[in-house]
Amino acid sequence: MSGSPPQSEDQRGPGRVIFALDVDRRPEALAWVERLSGAVGAFKVGLELFVSEGPGLVQELVARGERVFLDLKFHDIPATVAGACRAAGRLGAFLVNVHALAGPDALARAAEAAREGAREAGRPAPRVIAVTVLTSHSARDLERLGLSGPPGEAVLRLAALARDAGLDGIVASPLEAERLRRLWPGAVIVTPGVRPAGADAGDQVRVATPAGAVTAGADYLVVGRPIRDATNPRAAAQAIGLEVARALSAPG
Ligand code: C5P
């Protein structure tokens, strides 16, 4: 069920970095994959690219030997979430996410269905992780949505739900990673909002450096703009991977 990333592959720094393919066309996506292959551990395909180019692109990346994080945040009735996770498992994504607000039944069926899909396709089972509270939501938004209490409490409550449903981990801001690691020691924790020291935070509010995120307990870092907007994106990705590797090997 849950557990840390496989030692052989993911303990190295670059293997922990996931580049966000936040583009909407196949040629542009493939150009980024060629540019960064080997310098990052995986590529994230989100709603924009998936809706534009479909599952064929995911299969193409997997066939090239790339690892894919399918970031579609499934949120629907249990049967539909299960069907989507089964399909994601068949596609060969190594990481898939669902929205914790889909509820305990959907979460439990998601994990099981993803494993079944992978088995049907003869592929390794993906890790299924949950999104809790979107970081774009303010405390006021949550109140209007009927989620009372501080957002941090909702994050912990929904993370516990995902853990109890048998999921593999959680998407969390670097600033939440430490508390979540205590709540759920075996979770795979994936954090966006990573900014190398001195980089522009853009619209990300709750940010940490790559070393800070890993030290707080993150297993994988999702990075977009700090790599995409760099003068030399491959060098920027490698620098982040190196920073992660150093943080992982630091004593303590
Ligand atoms: O460009 P940047 O490094 O901010 O990209 C981060 C990626 O992580 C984007 O694809 C964004 O949609 C995603 N993400 C995020 N914050 C969250 C969840 C996902 O930035 N809370």
XYZ file of C-alpha atoms and ligand atoms in Angstrom:
273
model
C 0.000 0.000 0.000
C 1.915 3.012 1.189
C 5.662 3.347 1.486
C 8.666 5.379 0.510
C 9.757 5.672 -3.106
C 11.774 2.704 -4.410
C 15.311 3.108 -3.086
C 17.185 2.283 -6.275
C 15.622 4.891 -8.462
C 14.157 7.688 -6.465
C 16.691 8.308 -3.769
C 18.859 10.223 -6.213
C 18.151 13.953 -6.434
C 17.075 14.230 -10.083
C 14.675 11.287 -9.687
C 12.734 13.361 -7.170
C 12.080 16.274 -9.526
C 8.875 16.253 -11.587
C 8.654 18.824 -14.365
C 5.171 20.301 -14.907
C 4.341 20.115 -18.627
C 2.063 23.158 -18.412
C 1.653 23.519 -22.178
C -1.278 22.553 -24.388
C 0.268 21.144 -27.528
C 2.025 17.870 -28.240
C 5.036 19.330 -30.140
C 5.767 21.768 -27.341
C 5.343 19.054 -24.709
C 7.660 16.689 -26.573
C 10.250 19.446 -27.031
C 10.306 19.905 -23.241
C 10.606 16.169 -22.700
C 13.570 16.002 -25.065
C 15.173 19.016 -23.424
C 14.841 17.631 -19.900
C 14.932 13.844 -20.279
C 17.386 12.411 -17.760
C 17.650 15.703 -15.874
C 14.291 15.208 -14.129
C 12.650 12.065 -12.806
C 9.186 12.483 -14.298
C 6.838 14.725 -16.253
C 3.505 15.975 -14.982
C 0.604 15.932 -17.424
C -2.225 18.092 -16.113
C -5.720 18.956 -17.253
C -4.717 21.457 -19.923
C -2.420 19.111 -21.801
C -4.565 16.029 -21.226
C -7.734 17.689 -22.487
C -5.835 19.037 -25.503
C -3.883 15.966 -26.510
C -5.465 13.011 -24.721
C -4.153 9.729 -23.370
C -2.079 9.054 -26.510
C 0.482 11.563 -25.342
C 0.778 9.861 -21.955
C 1.294 6.504 -23.682
C 3.887 8.062 -25.944
C 5.867 9.415 -23.003
C 5.667 6.085 -21.181
C 6.782 4.268 -24.351
C 9.830 6.556 -24.449
C 10.734 5.389 -20.970
C 9.594 8.540 -19.174
C 7.659 8.445 -15.940
C 4.365 10.350 -15.943
C 2.447 11.946 -13.086
C -1.153 12.183 -14.293
C -2.456 15.221 -12.421
C -6.188 15.161 -13.194
C -7.511 15.314 -9.593
C -10.427 12.929 -10.134
C -13.501 13.989 -8.158
C -16.718 12.125 -8.960
C -18.890 9.274 -7.737
C -16.936 6.166 -6.657
C -17.660 4.129 -9.814
C -16.481 6.924 -12.084
C -13.357 7.666 -10.040
C -12.570 3.944 -10.041
C -13.038 3.746 -13.822
C -10.764 6.728 -14.382
C -8.089 5.269 -12.081
C -8.277 1.895 -13.821
C -7.715 3.677 -17.152
C -4.813 5.662 -15.676
C -3.271 2.422 -14.422
C -3.545 0.931 -17.908
C -1.862 3.988 -19.439
C 1.243 3.406 -17.378
C 1.326 6.599 -15.292
C 3.554 6.079 -12.234
C 1.637 8.616 -10.145
C -2.069 9.511 -10.322
C -4.119 11.820 -8.140
C -7.688 12.027 -6.955
C -9.448 14.701 -4.935
C -9.937 13.715 -1.305
C -13.342 15.432 -1.334
C -14.561 12.619 -3.601
C -14.969 10.824 -0.263
C -13.870 7.613 1.462
C -15.574 5.154 -0.921
C -14.180 6.812 -4.030
C -10.694 6.926 -2.472
C -10.738 3.273 -1.467
C -11.925 2.205 -4.909
C -9.412 4.497 -6.639
C -6.423 2.742 -5.138
C -7.755 -0.699 -5.947
C -8.833 0.182 -9.496
C -5.491 1.757 -10.398
C -3.738 -1.467 -9.378
C -6.204 -3.545 -11.416
C -5.720 -1.377 -14.508
C -1.949 -1.668 -14.262
C -2.200 -5.425 -13.793
C -4.432 -5.741 -16.884
C -1.837 -3.860 -18.936
C 1.110 -5.710 -17.410
C 2.516 -2.502 -15.982
C 3.759 -1.575 -12.496
C 0.987 -0.268 -10.240
C 0.880 3.525 -9.986
C 0.985 5.345 -6.678
C -2.389 6.961 -6.076
C -2.234 10.160 -4.074
C -4.835 12.646 -2.894
C -5.196 16.369 -3.239
C -6.752 17.818 -0.077
C -7.486 21.550 -0.184
C -6.514 23.480 -3.299
C -3.966 26.100 -2.321
C -5.939 28.642 -4.334
C -8.681 28.488 -1.685
C -8.626 31.025 1.113
C -10.109 30.392 4.568
C -13.093 32.481 3.446
C -13.578 30.315 0.319
C -13.563 27.187 2.472
C -16.128 28.655 4.807
C -18.381 29.460 1.852
C -17.918 25.878 0.662
C -19.027 24.602 4.047
C -15.603 23.388 5.173
C -15.429 25.047 8.537
C -12.288 25.562 10.591
C -8.791 26.616 9.607
C -7.611 25.320 6.174
C -4.691 23.526 7.874
C -7.136 21.388 9.820
C -9.079 20.474 6.688
C -5.797 19.418 5.054
C -4.971 17.091 7.968
C -8.510 15.698 8.158
C -8.601 14.921 4.435
C -5.076 13.476 4.512
C -6.148 11.107 7.289
C -9.132 10.094 5.150
C -6.815 9.290 2.231
C -4.471 7.334 4.501
C -7.334 5.309 5.977
C -8.727 4.592 2.502
C -5.445 2.911 1.548
C -4.030 5.574 -0.762
C -0.285 5.920 -1.210
C 0.178 9.568 -0.340
C -0.713 13.174 -0.693
C -0.066 16.390 -2.608
C 0.947 19.088 -0.135
C 2.580 22.478 0.028
C 6.159 22.290 1.332
C 4.993 24.118 4.429
C 2.494 21.352 5.208
C 4.872 18.483 4.457
C 6.361 18.242 7.924
C 3.015 17.948 9.728
C 1.731 15.487 7.137
C 4.852 13.340 7.482
C 4.154 13.084 11.215
C 0.496 12.209 10.584
C 1.320 9.660 7.898
C 4.926 8.428 8.100
C 4.678 6.109 5.070
C 3.044 8.613 2.707
C 4.470 9.535 -0.662
C 4.469 13.325 -0.352
C 4.498 15.390 -3.532
C 4.981 19.126 -3.219
C 4.520 21.925 -5.753
C 5.440 25.467 -4.779
C 9.181 24.876 -4.928
C 11.444 27.809 -5.688
C 15.253 27.762 -5.723
C 16.664 30.451 -3.402
C 16.430 33.858 -5.056
C 13.893 32.769 -7.711
C 10.698 34.696 -8.369
C 7.824 33.057 -6.471
C 5.290 34.140 -9.148
C 1.743 33.416 -7.939
C 2.887 30.715 -5.514
C 2.452 31.943 -1.971
C 3.572 29.053 0.204
C 6.992 28.270 -1.235
C 10.170 26.516 -0.099
C 13.561 25.862 -1.651
C 14.193 22.363 -3.075
C 16.389 21.490 -0.082
C 13.799 22.920 2.313
C 11.005 20.851 0.766
C 12.979 17.608 0.952
C 14.106 18.310 4.498
C 10.462 18.905 5.442
C 9.655 15.405 4.173
C 8.766 15.746 0.485
C 9.510 12.721 -1.719
C 8.854 14.427 -5.042
C 8.948 18.090 -6.021
C 6.778 19.403 -8.847
C 8.592 22.259 -10.552
C 7.376 24.298 -13.502
C 8.354 27.885 -14.017
C 11.757 27.874 -12.268
C 12.858 25.406 -14.968
C 10.710 26.613 -17.869
C 11.656 30.275 -17.510
C 15.377 29.673 -16.928
C 17.888 30.750 -19.568
C 19.168 27.178 -19.560
C 16.277 24.943 -18.432
C 18.295 21.729 -18.394
C 20.985 23.308 -16.224
C 18.290 24.713 -13.925
C 16.716 21.242 -13.575
C 20.111 19.696 -12.870
C 20.863 22.331 -10.230
C 17.577 21.536 -8.469
C 18.361 17.806 -8.636
C 21.796 18.430 -7.166
C 20.365 20.552 -4.358
C 17.909 17.744 -3.571
C 20.678 15.112 -3.631
C 22.787 17.193 -1.241
C 19.862 17.709 1.121
C 19.144 13.966 1.095
C 22.715 13.056 1.916
C 23.136 15.743 4.586
C 23.470 14.266 8.075
C 20.508 14.570 10.399
O 5.355 26.850 -12.296
P 5.233 26.216 -10.939
O 6.549 25.628 -10.425
O 4.555 27.088 -9.943
O 4.303 24.963 -11.268
C 3.814 24.183 -10.301
C 2.894 23.130 -10.877
O 2.235 22.522 -9.776
C 1.781 23.647 -11.790
O 1.485 22.622 -12.744
C 0.612 23.835 -10.870
O -0.632 23.662 -11.486
C 0.842 22.713 -9.866
N 0.254 22.952 -8.544
C 0.549 24.037 -7.763
N 0.018 24.214 -6.533
C -0.803 23.305 -6.064
C -1.123 22.182 -6.818
C -0.567 22.038 -8.055
O 1.316 24.882 -8.151
N -1.281 23.461 -4.865
